[in-house]
Coordinates of C-alpha atoms in Angstrom, one line a residue:
X1 CA -0.4 0.1 -0.2
X2 CA 2.6 2.5 1.5
X3 CA 5.2 1.2 -2.1
X4 CA 1.8 2.2 -4.6
X5 CA 1.6 5.8 -3.0
X6 CA 4.7 6.7 -3.0
X7 CA 5.4 5.5 -6.9
X8 CA 1.2 7.7 -7.3
X9 CA 3.2 10.5 -5.6
X10 CA 6.4 10.6 -7.5
X11 CA 4.5 10.5 -10.4
X12 CA 2.0 13.3 -10.0
X13 CA 5.7 15.6 -8.7
X14 CA 7.3 14.7 -12.1
X15 CA 4.0 15.4 -14.2
X16 CA 4.1 18.9 -11.9
X17 CA 7.4 19.4 -12.7
X18 CA 7.4 19.1 -16.7
X19 CA 4.2 21.0 -16.9
X20 CA 6.0 23.9 -14.5
X21 CA 9.1 23.1 -17.1

């Protein structure tokens, strides 16, 4: 459960960084 949440959070952060850049 925690691992899946961490992976999902990393994916969201990556998408936000890409959109901001």
